[in-house]
Short mmCIF file of C-alpha atoms and ligand atoms in Angstrom, two decimals:
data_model
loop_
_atom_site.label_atom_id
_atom_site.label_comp_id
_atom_site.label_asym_id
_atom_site.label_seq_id
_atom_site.Cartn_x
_atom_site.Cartn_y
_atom_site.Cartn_z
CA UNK C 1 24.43 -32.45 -94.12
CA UNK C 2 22.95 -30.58 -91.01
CA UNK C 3 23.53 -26.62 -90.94
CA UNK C 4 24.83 -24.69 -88.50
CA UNK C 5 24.41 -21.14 -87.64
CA UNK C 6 27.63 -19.61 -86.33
CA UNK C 7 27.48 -16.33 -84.89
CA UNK C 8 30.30 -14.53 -84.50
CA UNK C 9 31.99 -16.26 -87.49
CA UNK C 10 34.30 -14.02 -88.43
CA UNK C 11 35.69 -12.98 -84.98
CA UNK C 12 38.85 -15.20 -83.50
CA UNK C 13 37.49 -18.54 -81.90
CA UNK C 14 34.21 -18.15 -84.62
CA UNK C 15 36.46 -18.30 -87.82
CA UNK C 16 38.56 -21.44 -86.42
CA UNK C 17 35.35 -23.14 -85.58
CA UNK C 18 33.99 -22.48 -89.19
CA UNK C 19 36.91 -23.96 -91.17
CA UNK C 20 36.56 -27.06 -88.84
CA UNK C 21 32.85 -27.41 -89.19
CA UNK C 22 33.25 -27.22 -92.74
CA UNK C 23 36.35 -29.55 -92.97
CA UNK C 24 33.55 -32.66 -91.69
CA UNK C 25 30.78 -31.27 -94.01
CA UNK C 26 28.70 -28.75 -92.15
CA UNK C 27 27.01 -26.35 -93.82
CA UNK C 28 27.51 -23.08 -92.47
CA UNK C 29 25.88 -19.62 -91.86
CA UNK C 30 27.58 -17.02 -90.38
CA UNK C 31 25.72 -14.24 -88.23
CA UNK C 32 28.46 -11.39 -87.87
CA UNK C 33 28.22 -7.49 -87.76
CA UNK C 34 31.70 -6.91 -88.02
CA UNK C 35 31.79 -4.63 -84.67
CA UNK C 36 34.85 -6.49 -84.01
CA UNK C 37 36.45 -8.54 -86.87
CA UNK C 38 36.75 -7.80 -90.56
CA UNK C 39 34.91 -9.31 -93.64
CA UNK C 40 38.63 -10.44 -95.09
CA UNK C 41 38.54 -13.34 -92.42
CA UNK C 42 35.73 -14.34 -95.02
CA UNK C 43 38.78 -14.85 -97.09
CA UNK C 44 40.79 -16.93 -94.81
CA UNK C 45 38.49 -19.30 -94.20
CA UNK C 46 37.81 -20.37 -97.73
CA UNK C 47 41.54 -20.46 -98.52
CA UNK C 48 41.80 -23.14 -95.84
CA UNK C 49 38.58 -25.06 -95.91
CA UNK C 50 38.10 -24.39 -99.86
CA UNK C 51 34.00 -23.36 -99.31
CA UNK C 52 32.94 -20.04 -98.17
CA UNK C 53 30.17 -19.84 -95.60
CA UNK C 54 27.39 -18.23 -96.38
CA UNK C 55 27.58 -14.70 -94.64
CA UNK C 56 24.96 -12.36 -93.10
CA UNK C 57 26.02 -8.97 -91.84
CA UNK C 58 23.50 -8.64 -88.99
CA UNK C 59 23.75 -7.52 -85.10
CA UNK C 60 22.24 -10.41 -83.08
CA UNK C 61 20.51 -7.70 -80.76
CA UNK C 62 18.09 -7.06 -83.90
CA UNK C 63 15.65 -9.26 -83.36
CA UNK C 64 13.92 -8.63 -86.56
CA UNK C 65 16.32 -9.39 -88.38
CA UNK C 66 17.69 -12.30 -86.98
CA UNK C 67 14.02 -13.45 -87.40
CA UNK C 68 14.27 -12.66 -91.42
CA UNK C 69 17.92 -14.68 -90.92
CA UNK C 70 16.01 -17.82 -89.47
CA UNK C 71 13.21 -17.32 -92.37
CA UNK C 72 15.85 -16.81 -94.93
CA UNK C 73 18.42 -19.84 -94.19
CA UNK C 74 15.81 -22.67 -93.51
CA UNK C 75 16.12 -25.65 -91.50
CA UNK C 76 19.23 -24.67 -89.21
CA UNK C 77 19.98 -27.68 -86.95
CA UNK C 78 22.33 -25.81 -84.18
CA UNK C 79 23.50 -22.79 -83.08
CA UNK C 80 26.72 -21.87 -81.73
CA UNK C 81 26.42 -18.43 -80.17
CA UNK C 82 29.86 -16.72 -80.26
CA UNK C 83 28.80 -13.48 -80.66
CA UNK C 84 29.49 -11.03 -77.35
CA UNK C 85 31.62 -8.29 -76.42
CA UNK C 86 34.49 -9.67 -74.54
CA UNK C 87 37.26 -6.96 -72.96
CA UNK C 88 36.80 -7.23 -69.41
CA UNK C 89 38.48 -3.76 -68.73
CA UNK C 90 35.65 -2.13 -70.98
CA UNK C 91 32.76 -3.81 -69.49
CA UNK C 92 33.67 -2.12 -66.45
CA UNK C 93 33.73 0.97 -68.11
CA UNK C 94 30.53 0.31 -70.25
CA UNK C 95 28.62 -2.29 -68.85
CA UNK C 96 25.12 -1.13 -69.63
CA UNK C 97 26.89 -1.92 -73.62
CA UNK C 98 28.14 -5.30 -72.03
CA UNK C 99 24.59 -6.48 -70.27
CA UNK C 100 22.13 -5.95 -73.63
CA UNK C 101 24.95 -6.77 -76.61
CA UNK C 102 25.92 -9.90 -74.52
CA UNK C 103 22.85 -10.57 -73.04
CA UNK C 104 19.22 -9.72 -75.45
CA UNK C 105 21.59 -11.54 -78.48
CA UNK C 106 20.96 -14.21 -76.49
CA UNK C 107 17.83 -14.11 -75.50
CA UNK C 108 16.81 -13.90 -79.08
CA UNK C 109 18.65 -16.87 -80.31
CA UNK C 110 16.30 -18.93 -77.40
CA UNK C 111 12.95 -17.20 -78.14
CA UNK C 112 13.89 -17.68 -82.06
CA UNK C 113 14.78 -21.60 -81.31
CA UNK C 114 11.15 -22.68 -80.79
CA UNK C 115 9.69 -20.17 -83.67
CA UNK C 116 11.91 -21.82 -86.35
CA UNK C 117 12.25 -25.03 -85.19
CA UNK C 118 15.87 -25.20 -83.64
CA UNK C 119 16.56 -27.36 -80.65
CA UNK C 120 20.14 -26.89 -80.03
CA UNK C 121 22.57 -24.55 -78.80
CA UNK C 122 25.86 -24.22 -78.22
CA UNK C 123 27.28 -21.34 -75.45
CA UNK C 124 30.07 -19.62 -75.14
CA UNK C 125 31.46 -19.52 -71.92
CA UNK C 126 34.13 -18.77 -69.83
CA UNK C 127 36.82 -20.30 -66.58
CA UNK C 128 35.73 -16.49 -65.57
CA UNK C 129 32.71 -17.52 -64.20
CA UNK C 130 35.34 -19.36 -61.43
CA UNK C 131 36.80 -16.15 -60.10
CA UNK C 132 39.73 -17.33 -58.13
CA UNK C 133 38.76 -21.19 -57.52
CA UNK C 134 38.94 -22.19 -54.31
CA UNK C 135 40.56 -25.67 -55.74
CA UNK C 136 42.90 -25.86 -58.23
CA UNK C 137 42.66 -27.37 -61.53
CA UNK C 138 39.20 -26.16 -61.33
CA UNK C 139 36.45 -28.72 -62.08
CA UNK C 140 32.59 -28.07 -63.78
CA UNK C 141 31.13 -28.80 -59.66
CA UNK C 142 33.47 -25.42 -58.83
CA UNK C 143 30.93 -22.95 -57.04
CA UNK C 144 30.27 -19.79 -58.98
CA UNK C 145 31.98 -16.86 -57.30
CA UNK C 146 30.67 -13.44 -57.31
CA UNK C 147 31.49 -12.37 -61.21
CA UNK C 148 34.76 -9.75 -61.18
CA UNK C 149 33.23 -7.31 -63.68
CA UNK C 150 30.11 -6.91 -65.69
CA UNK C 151 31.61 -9.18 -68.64
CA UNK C 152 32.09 -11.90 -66.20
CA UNK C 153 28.77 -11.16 -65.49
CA UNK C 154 27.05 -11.77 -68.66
CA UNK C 155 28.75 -15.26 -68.64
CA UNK C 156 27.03 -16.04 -65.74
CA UNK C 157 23.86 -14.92 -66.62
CA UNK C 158 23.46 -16.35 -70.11
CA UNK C 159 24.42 -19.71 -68.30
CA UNK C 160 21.21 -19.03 -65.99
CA UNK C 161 19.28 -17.50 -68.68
CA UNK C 162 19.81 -21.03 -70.82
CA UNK C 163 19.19 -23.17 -67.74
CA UNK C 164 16.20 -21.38 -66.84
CA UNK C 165 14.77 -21.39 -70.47
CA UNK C 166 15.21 -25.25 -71.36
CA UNK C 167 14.26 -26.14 -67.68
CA UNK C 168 11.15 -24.44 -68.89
CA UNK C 169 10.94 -26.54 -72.17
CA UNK C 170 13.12 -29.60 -72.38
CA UNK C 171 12.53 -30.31 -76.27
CA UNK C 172 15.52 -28.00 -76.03
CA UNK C 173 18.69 -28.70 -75.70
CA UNK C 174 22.28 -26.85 -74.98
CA UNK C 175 26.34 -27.34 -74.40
CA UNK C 176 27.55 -24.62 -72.44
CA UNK C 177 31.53 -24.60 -73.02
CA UNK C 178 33.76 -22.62 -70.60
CA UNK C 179 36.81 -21.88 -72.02
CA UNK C 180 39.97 -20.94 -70.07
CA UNK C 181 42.40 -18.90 -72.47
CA UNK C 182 42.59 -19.05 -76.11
CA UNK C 183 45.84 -18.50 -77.78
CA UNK C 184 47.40 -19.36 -81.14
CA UNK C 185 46.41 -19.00 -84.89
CA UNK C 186 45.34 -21.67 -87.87
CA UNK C 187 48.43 -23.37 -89.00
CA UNK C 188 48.16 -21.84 -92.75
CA UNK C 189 48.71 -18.54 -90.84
CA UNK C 190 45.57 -17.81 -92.66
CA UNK C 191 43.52 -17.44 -89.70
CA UNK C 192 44.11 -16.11 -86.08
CA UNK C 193 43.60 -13.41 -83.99
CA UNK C 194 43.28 -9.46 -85.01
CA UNK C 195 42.57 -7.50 -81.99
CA UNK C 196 40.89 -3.84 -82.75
CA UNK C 197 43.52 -1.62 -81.26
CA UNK C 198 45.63 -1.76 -78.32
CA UNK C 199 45.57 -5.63 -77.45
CA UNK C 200 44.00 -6.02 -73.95
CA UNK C 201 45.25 -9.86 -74.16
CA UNK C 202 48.69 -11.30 -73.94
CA UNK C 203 49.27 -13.07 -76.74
CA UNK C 204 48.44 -10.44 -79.11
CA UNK C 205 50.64 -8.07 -77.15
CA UNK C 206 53.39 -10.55 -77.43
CA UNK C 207 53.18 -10.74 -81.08
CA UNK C 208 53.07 -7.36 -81.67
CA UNK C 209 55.58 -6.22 -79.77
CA UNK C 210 57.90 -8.66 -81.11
CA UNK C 211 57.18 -7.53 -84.79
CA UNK C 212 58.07 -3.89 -83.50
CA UNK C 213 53.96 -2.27 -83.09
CA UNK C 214 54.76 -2.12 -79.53
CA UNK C 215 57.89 -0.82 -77.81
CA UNK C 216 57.08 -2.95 -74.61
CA UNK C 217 55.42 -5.52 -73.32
CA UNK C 218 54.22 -4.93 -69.71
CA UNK C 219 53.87 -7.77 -67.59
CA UNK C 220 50.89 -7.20 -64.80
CA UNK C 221 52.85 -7.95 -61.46
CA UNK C 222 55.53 -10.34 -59.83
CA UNK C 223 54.33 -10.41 -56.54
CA UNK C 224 51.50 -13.06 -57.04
CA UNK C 225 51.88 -16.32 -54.69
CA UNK C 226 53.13 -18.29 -57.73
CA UNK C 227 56.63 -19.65 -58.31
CA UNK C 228 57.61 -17.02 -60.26
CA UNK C 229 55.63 -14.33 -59.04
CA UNK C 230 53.46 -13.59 -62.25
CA UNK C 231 50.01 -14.90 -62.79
CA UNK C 232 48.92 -18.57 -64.21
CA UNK C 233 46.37 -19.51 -66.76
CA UNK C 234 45.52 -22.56 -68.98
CA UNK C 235 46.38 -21.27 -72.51
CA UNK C 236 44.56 -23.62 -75.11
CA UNK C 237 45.08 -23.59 -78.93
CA UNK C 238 42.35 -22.05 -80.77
CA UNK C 239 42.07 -24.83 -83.09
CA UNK C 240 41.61 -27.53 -80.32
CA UNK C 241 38.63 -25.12 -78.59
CA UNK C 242 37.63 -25.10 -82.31
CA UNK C 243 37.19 -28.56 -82.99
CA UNK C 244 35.65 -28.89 -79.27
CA UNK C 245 32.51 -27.22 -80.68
CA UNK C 246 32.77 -29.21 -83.61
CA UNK C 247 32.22 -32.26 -81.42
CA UNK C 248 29.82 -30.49 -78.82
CA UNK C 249 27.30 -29.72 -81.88
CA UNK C 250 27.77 -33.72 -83.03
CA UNK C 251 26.74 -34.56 -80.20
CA UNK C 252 23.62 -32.38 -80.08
CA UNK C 253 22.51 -33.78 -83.09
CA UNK C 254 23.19 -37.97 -82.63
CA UNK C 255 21.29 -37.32 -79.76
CA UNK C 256 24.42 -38.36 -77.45
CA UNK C 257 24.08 -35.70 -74.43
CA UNK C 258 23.25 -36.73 -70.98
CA UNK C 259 20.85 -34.00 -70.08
CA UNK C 260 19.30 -31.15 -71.36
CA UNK C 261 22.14 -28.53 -70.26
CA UNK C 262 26.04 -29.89 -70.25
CA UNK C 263 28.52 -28.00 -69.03
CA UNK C 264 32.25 -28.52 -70.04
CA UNK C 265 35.76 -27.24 -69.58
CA UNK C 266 38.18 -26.56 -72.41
CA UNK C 267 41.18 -26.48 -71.20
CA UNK C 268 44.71 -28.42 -70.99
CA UNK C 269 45.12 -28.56 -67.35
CA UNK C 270 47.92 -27.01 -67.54
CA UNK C 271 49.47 -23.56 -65.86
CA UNK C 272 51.87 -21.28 -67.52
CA UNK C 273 52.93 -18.14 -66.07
CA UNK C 274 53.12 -15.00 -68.14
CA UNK C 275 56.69 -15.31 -67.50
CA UNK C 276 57.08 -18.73 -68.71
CA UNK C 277 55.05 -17.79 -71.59
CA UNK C 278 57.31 -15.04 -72.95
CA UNK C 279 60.24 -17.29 -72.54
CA UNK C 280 58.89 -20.28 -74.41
CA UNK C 281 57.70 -17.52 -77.32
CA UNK C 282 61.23 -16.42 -77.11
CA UNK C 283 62.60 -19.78 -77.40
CA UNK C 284 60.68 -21.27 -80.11
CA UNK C 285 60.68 -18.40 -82.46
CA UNK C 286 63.80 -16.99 -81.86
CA UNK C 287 62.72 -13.64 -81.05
CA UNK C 288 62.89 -11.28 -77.58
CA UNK C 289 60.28 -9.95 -76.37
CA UNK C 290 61.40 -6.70 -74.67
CA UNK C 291 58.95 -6.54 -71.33
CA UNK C 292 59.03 -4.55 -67.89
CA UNK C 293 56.88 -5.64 -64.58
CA UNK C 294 54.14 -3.20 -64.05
CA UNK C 295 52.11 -2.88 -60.70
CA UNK C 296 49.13 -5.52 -61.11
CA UNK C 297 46.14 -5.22 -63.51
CA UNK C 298 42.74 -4.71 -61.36
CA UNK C 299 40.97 -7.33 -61.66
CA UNK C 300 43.47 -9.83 -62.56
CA UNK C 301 43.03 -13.67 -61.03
CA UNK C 302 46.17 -15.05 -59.18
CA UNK C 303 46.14 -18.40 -60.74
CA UNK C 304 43.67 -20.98 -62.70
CA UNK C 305 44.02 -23.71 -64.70
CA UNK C 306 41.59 -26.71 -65.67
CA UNK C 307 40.62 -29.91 -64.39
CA UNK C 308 39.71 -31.16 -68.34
CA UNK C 309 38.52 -34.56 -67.20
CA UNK C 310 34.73 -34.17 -67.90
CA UNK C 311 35.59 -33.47 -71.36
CA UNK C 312 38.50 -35.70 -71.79
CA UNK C 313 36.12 -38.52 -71.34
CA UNK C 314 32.44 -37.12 -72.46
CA UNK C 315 33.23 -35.71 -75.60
CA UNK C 316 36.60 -37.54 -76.27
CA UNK C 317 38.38 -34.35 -76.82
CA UNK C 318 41.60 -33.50 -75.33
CA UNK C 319 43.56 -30.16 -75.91
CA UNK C 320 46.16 -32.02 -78.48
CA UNK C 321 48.39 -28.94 -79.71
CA UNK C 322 52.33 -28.01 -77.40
CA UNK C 323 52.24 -24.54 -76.37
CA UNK C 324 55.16 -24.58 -78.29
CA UNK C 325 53.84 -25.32 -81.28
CA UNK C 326 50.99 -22.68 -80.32
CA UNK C 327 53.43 -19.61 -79.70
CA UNK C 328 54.56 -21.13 -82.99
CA UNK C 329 51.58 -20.29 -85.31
CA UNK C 330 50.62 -16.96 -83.09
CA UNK C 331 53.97 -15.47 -84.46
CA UNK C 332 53.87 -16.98 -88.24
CA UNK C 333 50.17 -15.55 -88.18
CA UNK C 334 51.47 -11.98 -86.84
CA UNK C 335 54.22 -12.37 -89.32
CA UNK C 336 51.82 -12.70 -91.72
CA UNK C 337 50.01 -9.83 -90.97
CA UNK C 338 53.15 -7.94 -91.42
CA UNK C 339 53.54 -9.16 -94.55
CA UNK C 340 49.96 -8.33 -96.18
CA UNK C 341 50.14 -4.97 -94.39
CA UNK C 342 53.33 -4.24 -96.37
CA UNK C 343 51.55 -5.62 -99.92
CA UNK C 344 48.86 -3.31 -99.74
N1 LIG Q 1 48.98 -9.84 -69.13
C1 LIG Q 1 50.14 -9.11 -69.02
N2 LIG Q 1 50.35 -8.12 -69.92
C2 LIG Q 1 49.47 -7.82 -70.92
C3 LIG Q 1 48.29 -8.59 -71.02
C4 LIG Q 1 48.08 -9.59 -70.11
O1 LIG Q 1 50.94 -9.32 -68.12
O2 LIG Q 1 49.73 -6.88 -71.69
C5 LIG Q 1 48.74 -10.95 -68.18
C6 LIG Q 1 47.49 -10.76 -67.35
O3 LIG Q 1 47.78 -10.01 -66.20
C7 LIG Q 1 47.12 -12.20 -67.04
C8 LIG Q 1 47.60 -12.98 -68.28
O4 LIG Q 1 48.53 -12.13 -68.93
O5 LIG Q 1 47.84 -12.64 -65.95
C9 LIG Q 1 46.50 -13.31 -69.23
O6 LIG Q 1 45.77 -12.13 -69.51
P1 LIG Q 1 44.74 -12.01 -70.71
O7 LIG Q 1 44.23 -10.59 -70.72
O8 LIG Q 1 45.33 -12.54 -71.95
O9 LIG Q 1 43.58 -13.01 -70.30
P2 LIG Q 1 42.69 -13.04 -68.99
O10 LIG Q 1 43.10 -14.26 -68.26
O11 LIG Q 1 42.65 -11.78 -68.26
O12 LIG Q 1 41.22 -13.14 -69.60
C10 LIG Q 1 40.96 -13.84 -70.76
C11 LIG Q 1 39.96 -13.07 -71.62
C12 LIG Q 1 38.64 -13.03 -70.99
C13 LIG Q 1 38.22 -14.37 -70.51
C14 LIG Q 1 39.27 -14.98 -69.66
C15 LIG Q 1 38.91 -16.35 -69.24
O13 LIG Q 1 40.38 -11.75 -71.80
O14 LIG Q 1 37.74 -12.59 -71.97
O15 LIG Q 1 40.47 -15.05 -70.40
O16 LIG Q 1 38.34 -17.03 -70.28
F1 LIG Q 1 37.10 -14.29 -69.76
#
C-alpha cells in the first residue's frame, strides 16, 4: 500500500486525516515537532484506527533533517503538508515567525520532492485567501484579494510558490485544498481539537467555556450587515475535511487529476452565524453558553461561505456530517478532556 507523509500529524485537521488514511490502508509517517500539539494524540489515533503511525519529531524548516526523514522512510508516494502556524492575530504580531515557519517548510518539501523521488503534494489552504468575496458562496474562479494579515499571506504565497514550482517541472503534481472553518472532534471523542492556551477560535472557546475554563464567551460584534448582526462562516466537520484529503491523495496516485495544480473548496455551502452557532451548541447538548457582544475583532470578515460544487462533483466528496451532530462531538471531546484531566 502507497505511503504517505503527513506533516503536521499530530495537530487538529493532521490527526483526523491520519486515522482516515489508515482506516483504507495507507501507510503513514508523521512529520511533527510538537510546537503546537502533544505526542498523546499519538495515542488517540491508534485507539481509533488500531495502527500507530510511524512518528518523527522533526521541524519541517530543518532541511537536513527532513532530508535524513526522506532517506530514512523510503519510497513515500505523497505528501500532505499540514504543518504551519495558523493564529491570524499572532502573525500580525510575529510575522517574520509566520513567513519562514509557513513558508521555507514548504519550500523544502518541493526541493525534497524531486531528490527522493516524490511527485505529489497535497496543500493546505485556506477560504482566507478570499478576503471578503465579492460573490457569495464563493467559488475556486473568486479573485484573490489583498491577504488581511501575514498568515493569510503565507496561504497565498505557498499557493504561488507550488504553481510556480510544478509550472517549472510538470512530472509534479499538487491538490491545493482551501478550507473554510473546521469545527468538531472524532466521534470516539478520542480525537479533536486542543488549542495551546487561550483559544483564538470559536469552537474551542465554546467548549471551554461551557465546561467552566472560561467565565465568558465574547462574541466579536452585532453590527455586521447579516440577519442577525454577527458574522457568517461555513463551519465543516473535521472528519469530512479529513477524508477530503484522503480522496485528494487517491486521486494523485490513480493518476485521476485534470492538471498539474487543482484547486478545491471544502466547505458545506452553508452560513451560520456565531449567534446561530451558540444556540444550536446550546440546543443539542443541553448546555448555556454564557456570552456578551464585544466591539468587533480587527480583522474579522463580514460573511463567507462556499460554493462546494467543484468538489462535490471532482472528487465526489460532499461535507456529509449536521452541524448538529458536529457541536455534538466538539462537546463529548471537551468533556472528555475534562475527564482525563481529572484522572491524572
Ligand atoms: N468569534 C467570536 N468569539 C471568539 C472567537 C471567534 O465571536 O471568541 C467569531 C469571529 O469573530 C468570527 C467567527 O467567530 O466571526 C469565527 O472565528 P474563528 O476565529 O473561529 O475563525 P476565523 O473565521 O477567524 O478563521 C479561521 C481560522 C483561520 C482560517 C480561517 C479560514 O482561524 O486560521 O478560519 O480558514 F484561515
Amino acid at each position: 500500500m502507497a505511503k504517505i507523509l503527513v506533516t503536521g500529524g499530530t495537530g487538529y485537521i493532521g490527526s483526523h486525516t491520519v486515522v482516515e488514511l489508515q482506516k483504507v490502508g495507507f501507510d503513514v509517517v508523521i512529520v511533527d515537532n510538537l510546537s503546537n500539539s502533544n505526542i498523546d494524540v499519538l495515542v488517540g489515533i491508534e485507539k481509533i484506527s488500531g495502527k500507530a503511525p510511524a512518528f518523527e519529531n522533526i521541524d519541517c524548516v530543518d532541511y537536513v533533517s527532513m532530508d535524513k526523514m526522506f532517506e530514512k522512510h523510503k519510497d513515500i508516494d505523497a505528501i500532505i503538508h499540514f504543518a504551519a502556524f495558523k493564529a491570524v492575530g499572532e502573525s500580525v504580531e510575529k510575522p517574520l515567525m509566520y513567513y519562514r515557519n509557513n513558508l521555507v517548510s514548504l519550500i523544502n518539501m518541493l526541493q525534497l520532492m524531486p531528490i527522493h523521488k516524490v511527485k505529489n503534494l497535497v496543500f493546505s489552504s485556506s477560504c482566507t485567501v478570499y478576503g471578503q468575496p465579492d460573490e457569495l458562496p464563493v467559488t475556486e474562479n473568486a479573485p484573490i484579494k489583498i491577504a488581511q494579515s501575514p498568515y493569510g499571506n503565507t496561504k497565498q504565497i505557498g499557493e504561488e510558490i507550488i504553481r510556480d514550482t510544478i509550472h517549472a517541472n510538470s512530472n509534479y503534481q499538487s491538490i491545493i485544498l482551501r478550507y473554510f472553518n473546521p469545527i468538531g472532534a472524532h466521534s470516539s471523542a478520542e480525537l479533536g481539537e486542543l488549542p495551546n492556551g487561550v483559544p483564538n477560535n470559536l469552537l474551542p472557546f465554546v467548549t471551554q467555556t461551557a465546561i467552566g475554563l472560561r467565565k465568558q464567551l465574547q462574541v466579536f460584534g452585532n453590527d455586521y450587515n447579516t440577519p442577525d448582526g454577527s458574522c457568517i462562516r461555513d463551519y465543516i466537520n473535521v472528519v469530512d475535511l479529513a477524508k477530503a484529503h484522503v480522496i485528494a491523495v487517491q486521486r494523485m496516485l490513480n493518476n485521476k487529476t485534470k492538471s498539474n495544480v487543482e484547486t478545491f473548496n471544502l466547505g458545506t455551502g452553508t452560513g451560520l452565524s456565531v449567534l446561530e452557532i451558540i444556540e444550536t451548541f446550546e440546543n443539542v447538548n443541553g448546555v448555556k453558553i454564557p456570552f456578551k457582544i464585544v466591539p468587533r475583532r480587527e480583522g474579522d470578515i463580514e460573511k463567507v461561505w462556499a460554493n462546494p460544487t467543484y468538489a462535490n462533483t471532482e472528487l465526489g466528496w460532499t461535507a456529509k456530517e449536521t452541524v448538529e451532530e458536529t457541536l455534538r462531538s466538539s462537546w463529548a471531546w471537551e468533556q472528555n478532556l475534562a475527564k482525563r484531566a481529572k484522572a491524572e
